């Protein structure tokens, strides 16, 4: 009897222990956010553990039939799960499948593990169901980032190159033409500078959205950076699809873009450069480069232009690169000279001052015009170093002349917008004036309107600081670009230089005369001095003097000359 009691107690204890460990397993499985399905082949018994209800609305009963469960599961998922769920049929010990719920709400992984008995018959099966939505989304995001551009949702550069490479391989076999179009919005820089980057981004997005509509199996559209887009056209019938696409774009650009930041209607034209396979180049990267070279060379032209790659362009481009490299070396070894062009008071004929104009002396002794290398230097920032050299050299020479001749002439220095906008510009200039002990009132900075376009307020603040020190400001090339007299009202400008293009036609052209006369009359009322530049004939001189232009600069009275010639000029005054 005792023995029996003992056995019963033992069984009870074992049972309790079993119940305890089952509870423990259930709890552990419950916290894992997975769902488990256990199936015993010998007992034909099912058991579910974990968060079954998170994945399925139906309950699995011990009596349920596995086929029935499968059909319920299959209903919920879009892909075929049968192979994975019944992997014992192929004798495998494990199998897995990823699938999306039919309603698109989740991605789920099924992991099936089978154990076999000694006769190689399946004995137990465990199906683990796991939510992989987050991981899937991350992979999708990574894939998206790898292929698409975040701003426009178009293909990015890397993916475009990949697709174009595939096309080139196909075209080799099919003898097909491919056109690669590189395009930029002509007004983008202005929009960015005047309305800010957010407005610029919005225009890019809207334009990108329009380009996306042009995409089909023979047209791929990509956004590289800023406002640079590429469109590639697979043209099996040589239909000049690129031209048709260009015309469609121009039609769209006849309308404005409405941008919410700044609530403005913006209009722009486009510049397009086209390269063609196989004529221009025979691989994707070269095709892209050639199209970009065309676009870069023609971007000055603007106004809805389309230009095709021609071999000499590559030569020009290479020459430009070479020039750029040589310019870098020239900066290192300071292969520059400063020339000075005199300016005279139109009434008294007295020397008013000189404008410093840089020259680059190449190793072969030839001089390169600043009109060639200054725009190049502005493109990649070299202008700052060049500009600093000009400031120091100009002020140093000026000091020497002043000490020697005591003649109170002005020194006019050309300042590039990039140089002017540097935070340390004013500080550097003041330090130089201090170093050479030069009176700031004899220094005049020639700036162009491009200085004023971007961040108007900080530009004006700088102008006021310069003015406080007595430094004069001259607005160069007036009449070109989008100069407007209304600009001048709020600006501390001392001098206005009327551009040579006005002087060139002022004698023959009546409307130029009217404009020039009214500019001079109005500017005088604002208290500014005037300088006419590029005066080449006595007739121009007399006329300008007659309409009260204060000062004259030009080949008629003196060409830009080296410092030694200025010495002679000063010795004679
Ligand atoms: P700019 O400031 O408008 O300078 C006047 C240009 O017109 C000079 O050309 C000058 O030689 C030329 N010029 C003056 N009078 C006459 C004339 O009667 N007839 C003709 N045909 N030309 C005349 P340059 O020296 O070749 O300079 C070209 C431009 O390069 C300058 O135009 C200026 O924008 C830029 N530049 C020159 N030196 C510097 C510099 O030190 N720094 C910066 N940032 N730019 C400079
Ligand atoms: Ca100038
Ligand atoms: Ca000028």
Coordinates of C-alpha atoms and ligand atoms in Angstrom, one line a residue, residues 355 414 446 476 497 533, ligand 2:
X355 CA 42.5 100.0 -62.1
X414 CA 38.4 94.0 -59.0
X446 CA 35.0 97.0 -58.1
X476 CA 31.4 97.4 -62.3
X497 CA 31.2 102.1 -64.1
X533 CA 35.1 102.2 -69.4
Ligands
LIG2 CA1 36.8 96.3 -63.4

